[in-house]
PDB file of C-alpha atoms in Angstrom:
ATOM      1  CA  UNK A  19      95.670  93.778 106.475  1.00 50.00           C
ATOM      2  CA  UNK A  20      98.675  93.176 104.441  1.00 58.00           C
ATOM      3  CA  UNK A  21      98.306  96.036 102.143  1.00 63.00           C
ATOM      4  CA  UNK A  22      99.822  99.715 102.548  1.00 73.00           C
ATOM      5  CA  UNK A  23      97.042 102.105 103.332  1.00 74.00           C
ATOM      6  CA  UNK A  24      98.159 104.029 100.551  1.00 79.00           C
ATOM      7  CA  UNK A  25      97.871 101.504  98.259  1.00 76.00           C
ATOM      8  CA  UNK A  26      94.073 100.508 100.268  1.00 72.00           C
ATOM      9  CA  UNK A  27      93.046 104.470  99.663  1.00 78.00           C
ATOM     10  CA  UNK A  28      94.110 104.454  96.391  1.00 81.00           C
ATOM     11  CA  UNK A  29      92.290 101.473  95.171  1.00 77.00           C
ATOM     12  CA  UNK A  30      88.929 102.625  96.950  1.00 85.00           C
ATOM     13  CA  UNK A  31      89.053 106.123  95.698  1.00 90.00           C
ATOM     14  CA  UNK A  32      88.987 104.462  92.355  1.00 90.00           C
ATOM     15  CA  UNK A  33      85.793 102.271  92.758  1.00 91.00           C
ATOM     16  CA  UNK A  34      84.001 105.569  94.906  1.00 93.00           C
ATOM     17  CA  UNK A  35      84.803 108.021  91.721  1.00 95.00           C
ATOM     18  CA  UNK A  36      83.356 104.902  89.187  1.00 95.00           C
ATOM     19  CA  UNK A  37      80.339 104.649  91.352  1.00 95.00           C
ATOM     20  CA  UNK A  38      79.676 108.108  91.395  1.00 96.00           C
ATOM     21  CA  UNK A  39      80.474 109.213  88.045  1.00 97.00           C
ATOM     22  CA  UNK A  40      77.912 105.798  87.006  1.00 96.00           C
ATOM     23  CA  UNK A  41      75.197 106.229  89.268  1.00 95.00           C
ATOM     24  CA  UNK A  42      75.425 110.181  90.377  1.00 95.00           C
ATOM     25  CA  UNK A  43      76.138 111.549  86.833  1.00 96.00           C
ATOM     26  CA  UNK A  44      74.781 109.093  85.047  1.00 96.00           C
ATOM     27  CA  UNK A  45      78.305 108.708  82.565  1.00 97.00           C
ATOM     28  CA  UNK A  46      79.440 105.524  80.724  1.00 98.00           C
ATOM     29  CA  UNK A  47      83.262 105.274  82.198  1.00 97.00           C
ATOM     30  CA  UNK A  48      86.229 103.282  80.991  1.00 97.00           C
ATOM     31  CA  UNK A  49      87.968 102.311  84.113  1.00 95.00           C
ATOM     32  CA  UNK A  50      91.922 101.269  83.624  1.00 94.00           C
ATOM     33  CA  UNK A  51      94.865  99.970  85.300  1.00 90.00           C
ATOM     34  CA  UNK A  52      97.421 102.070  84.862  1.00 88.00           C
ATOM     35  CA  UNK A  53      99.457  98.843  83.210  1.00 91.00           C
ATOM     36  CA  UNK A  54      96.738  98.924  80.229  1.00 92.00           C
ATOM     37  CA  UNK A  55      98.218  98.738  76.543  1.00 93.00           C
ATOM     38  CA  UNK A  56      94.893  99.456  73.942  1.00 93.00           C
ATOM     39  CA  UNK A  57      96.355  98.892  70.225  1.00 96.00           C
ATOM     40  CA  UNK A  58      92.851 100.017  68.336  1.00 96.00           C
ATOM     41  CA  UNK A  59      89.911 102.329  69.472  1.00 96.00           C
ATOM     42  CA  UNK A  60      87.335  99.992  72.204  1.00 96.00           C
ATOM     43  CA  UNK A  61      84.454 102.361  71.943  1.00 96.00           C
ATOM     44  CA  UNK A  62      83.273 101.165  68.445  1.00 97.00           C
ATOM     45  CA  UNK A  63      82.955  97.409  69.722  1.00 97.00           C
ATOM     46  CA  UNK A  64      81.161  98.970  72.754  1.00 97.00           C
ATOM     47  CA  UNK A  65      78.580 100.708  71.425  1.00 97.00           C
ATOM     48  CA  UNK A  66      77.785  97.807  68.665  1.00 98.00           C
ATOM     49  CA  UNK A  67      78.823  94.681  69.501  1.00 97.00           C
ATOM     50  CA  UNK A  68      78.337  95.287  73.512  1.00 97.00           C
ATOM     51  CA  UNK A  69      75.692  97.660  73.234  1.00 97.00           C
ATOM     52  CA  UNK A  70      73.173  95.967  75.427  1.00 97.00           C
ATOM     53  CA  UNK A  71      75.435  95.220  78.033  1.00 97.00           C
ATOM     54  CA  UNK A  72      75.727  97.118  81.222  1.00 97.00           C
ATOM     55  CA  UNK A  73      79.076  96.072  82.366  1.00 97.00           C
ATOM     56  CA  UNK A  74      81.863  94.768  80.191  1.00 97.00           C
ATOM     57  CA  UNK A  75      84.724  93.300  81.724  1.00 96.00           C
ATOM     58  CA  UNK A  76      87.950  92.084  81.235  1.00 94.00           C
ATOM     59  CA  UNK A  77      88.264  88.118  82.079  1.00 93.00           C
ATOM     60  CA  UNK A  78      90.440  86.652  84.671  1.00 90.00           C
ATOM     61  CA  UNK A  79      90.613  83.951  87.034  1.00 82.00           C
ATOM     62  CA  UNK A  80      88.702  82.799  88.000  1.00 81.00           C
ATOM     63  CA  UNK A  81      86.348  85.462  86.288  1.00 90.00           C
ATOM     64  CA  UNK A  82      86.960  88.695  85.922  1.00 93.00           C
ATOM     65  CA  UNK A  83      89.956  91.832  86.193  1.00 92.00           C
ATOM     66  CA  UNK A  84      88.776  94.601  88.252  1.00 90.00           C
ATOM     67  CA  UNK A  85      90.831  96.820  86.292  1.00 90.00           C
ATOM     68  CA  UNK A  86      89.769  96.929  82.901  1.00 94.00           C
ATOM     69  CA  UNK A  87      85.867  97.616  82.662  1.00 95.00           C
ATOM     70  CA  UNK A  88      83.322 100.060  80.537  1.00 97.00           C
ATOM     71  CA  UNK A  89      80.067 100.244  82.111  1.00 97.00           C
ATOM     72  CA  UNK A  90      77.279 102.219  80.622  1.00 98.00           C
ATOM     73  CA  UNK A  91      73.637 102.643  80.555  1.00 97.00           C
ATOM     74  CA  UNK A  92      73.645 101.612  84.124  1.00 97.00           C
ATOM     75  CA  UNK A  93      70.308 102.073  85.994  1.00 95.00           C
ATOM     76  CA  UNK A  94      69.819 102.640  89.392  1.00 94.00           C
ATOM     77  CA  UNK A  95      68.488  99.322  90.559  1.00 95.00           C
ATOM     78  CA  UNK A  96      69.460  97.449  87.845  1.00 95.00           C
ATOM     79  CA  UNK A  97      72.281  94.479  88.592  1.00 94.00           C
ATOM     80  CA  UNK A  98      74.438  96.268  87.036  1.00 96.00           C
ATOM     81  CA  UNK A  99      74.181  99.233  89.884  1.00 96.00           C
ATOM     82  CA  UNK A 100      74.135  96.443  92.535  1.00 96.00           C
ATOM     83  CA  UNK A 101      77.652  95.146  91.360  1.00 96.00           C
ATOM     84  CA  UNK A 102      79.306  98.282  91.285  1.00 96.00           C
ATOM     85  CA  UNK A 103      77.754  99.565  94.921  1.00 96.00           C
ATOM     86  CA  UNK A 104      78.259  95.738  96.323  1.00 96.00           C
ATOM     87  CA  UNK A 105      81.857  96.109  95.336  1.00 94.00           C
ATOM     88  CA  UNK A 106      82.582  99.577  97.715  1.00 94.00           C
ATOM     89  CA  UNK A 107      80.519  98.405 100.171  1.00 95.00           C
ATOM     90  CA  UNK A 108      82.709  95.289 100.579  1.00 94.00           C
ATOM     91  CA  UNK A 109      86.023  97.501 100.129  1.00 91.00           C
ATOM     92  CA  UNK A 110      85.200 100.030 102.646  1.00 91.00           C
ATOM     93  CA  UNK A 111      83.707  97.021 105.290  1.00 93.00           C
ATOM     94  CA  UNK A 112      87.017  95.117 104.755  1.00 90.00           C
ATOM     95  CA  UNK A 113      89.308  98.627 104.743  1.00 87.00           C
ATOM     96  CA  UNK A 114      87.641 100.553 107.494  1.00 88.00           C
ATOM     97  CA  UNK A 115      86.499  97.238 110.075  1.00 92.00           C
ATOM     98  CA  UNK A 116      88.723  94.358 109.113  1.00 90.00           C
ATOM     99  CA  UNK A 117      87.123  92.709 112.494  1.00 92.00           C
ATOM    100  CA  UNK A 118      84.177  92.121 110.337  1.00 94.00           C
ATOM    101  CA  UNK A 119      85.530  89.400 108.710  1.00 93.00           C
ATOM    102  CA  UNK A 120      83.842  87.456 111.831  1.00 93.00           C
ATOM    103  CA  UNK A 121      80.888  87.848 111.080  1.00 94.00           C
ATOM    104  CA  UNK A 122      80.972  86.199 107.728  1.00 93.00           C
ATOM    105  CA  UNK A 123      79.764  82.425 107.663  1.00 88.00           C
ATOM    106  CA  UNK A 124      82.529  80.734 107.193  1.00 88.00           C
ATOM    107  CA  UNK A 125      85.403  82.810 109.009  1.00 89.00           C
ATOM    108  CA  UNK A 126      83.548  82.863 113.176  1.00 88.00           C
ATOM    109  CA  UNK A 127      86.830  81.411 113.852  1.00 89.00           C
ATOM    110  CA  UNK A 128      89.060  84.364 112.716  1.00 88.00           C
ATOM    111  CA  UNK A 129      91.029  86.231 115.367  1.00 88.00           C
ATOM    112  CA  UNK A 130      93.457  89.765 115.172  1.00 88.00           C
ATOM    113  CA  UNK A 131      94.801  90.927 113.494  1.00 85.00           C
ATOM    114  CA  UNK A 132      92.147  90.279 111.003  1.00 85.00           C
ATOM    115  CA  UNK A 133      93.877  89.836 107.070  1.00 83.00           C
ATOM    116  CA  UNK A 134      90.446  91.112 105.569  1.00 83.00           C
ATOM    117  CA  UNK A 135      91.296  91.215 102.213  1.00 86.00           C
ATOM    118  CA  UNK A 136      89.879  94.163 100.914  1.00 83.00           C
ATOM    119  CA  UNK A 137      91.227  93.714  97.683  1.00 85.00           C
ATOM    120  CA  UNK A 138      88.973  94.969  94.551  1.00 88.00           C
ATOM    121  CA  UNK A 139      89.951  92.250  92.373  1.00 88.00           C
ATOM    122  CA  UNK A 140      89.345  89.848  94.717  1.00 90.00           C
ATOM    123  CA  UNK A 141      85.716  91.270  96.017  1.00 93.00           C
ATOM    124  CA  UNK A 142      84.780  91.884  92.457  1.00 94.00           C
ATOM    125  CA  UNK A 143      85.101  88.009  91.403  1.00 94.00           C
ATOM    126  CA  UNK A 144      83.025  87.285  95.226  1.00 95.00           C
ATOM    127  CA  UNK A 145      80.376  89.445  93.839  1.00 96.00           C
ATOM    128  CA  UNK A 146      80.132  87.907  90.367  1.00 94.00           C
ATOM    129  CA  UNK A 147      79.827  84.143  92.343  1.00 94.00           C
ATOM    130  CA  UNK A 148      77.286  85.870  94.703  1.00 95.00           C
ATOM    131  CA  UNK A 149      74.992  87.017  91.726  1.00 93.00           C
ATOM    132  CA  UNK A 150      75.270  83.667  89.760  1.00 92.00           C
ATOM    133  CA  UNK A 151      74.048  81.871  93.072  1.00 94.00           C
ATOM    134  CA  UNK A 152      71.988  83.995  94.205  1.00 94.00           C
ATOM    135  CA  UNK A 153      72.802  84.753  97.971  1.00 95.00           C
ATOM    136  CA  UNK A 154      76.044  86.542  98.553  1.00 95.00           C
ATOM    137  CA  UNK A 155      79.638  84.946  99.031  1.00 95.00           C
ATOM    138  CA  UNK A 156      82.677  86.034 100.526  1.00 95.00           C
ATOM    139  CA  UNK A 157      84.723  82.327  99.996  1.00 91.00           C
ATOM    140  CA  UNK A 158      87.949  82.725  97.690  1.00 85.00           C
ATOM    141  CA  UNK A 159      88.098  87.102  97.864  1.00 85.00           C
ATOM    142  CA  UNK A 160      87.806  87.390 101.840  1.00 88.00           C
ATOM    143  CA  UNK A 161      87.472  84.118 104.012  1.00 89.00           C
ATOM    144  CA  UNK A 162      90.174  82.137 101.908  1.00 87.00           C
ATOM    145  CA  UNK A 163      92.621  84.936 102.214  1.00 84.00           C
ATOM    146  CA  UNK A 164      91.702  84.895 106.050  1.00 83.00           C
ATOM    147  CA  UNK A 165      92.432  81.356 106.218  1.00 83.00           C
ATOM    148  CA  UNK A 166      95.449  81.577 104.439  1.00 81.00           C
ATOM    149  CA  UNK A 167      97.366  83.781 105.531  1.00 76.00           C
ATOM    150  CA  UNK A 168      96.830  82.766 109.574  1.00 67.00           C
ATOM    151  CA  UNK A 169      99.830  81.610 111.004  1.00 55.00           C
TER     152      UNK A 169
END
């Protein structure tokens, strides 16, 4: 991969701390960049407005921002749970056994070094298009990047 192990580490612990402070300790968390400005309180929007939704996240292209989500009242079993545990599941497969990436449908052809992309932001909006068609996809977070950045 590209990306400093540090940086890699850093990005994971973040995603295994949400998971387990969601689905372990049952807590609604507010999970932030660290390049987040708020100008008014979120949490009274949240808990009308939002209140029946599990995960609310910040858009981006092409759908969401990893970086700036609330989740509460998540369920174990519930989509919401699947979304959050699909996401470290892809992180550590892509961090810990970039060779992996071969086994995907689209990327047989990849040789090492692997790229990989393990890349929250990048699984996160894979796992959104995977539960909106129903099977799961790895095309513009993992086997794009793959593709791309071959020489």
């Amino acid at each position: 991969t590209m990306f400093s192990k540090y940086a890699l580490a850093f990005f994971e612990a973040r995603k295994v701390l949400l998971e387990r402070l969601v689905m372990q300790h049952r807590l609604n968390v507010l999970h932030l960049d660290a390049d987040t400005i708020w100008f008014a309180n979120p949490y009274p929007i949240f808990k009308t407005l939002y209140k029946d939704y599990a995960l609310i996240i910040q858009t981006d292209n092409p759908f969401v921002n990893a970086g700036v989500m609330y989740v509460q009242n998540v369920q174990p079993g519930d989509s919401a749970a699947w979304v959050i545990e699909e996401l470290n599941r892809r992180i550590d497969r892509f961090t810990y056994h970039p060779e992996s990436v071969r086994q995907l449908p689209n990327s047989q052809w990849s040789t090492p070094p692997h790229f990989a992309n393990a890349d929250e932001q990048a699984n996160l909006n894979d796992i959104v298009a995977s539960a909106l068609i129903g099977r799961n996809t790895f095309a513009s977070g993992v086997e794009f990047y793959e593709a791309r950045f071959k020489r």
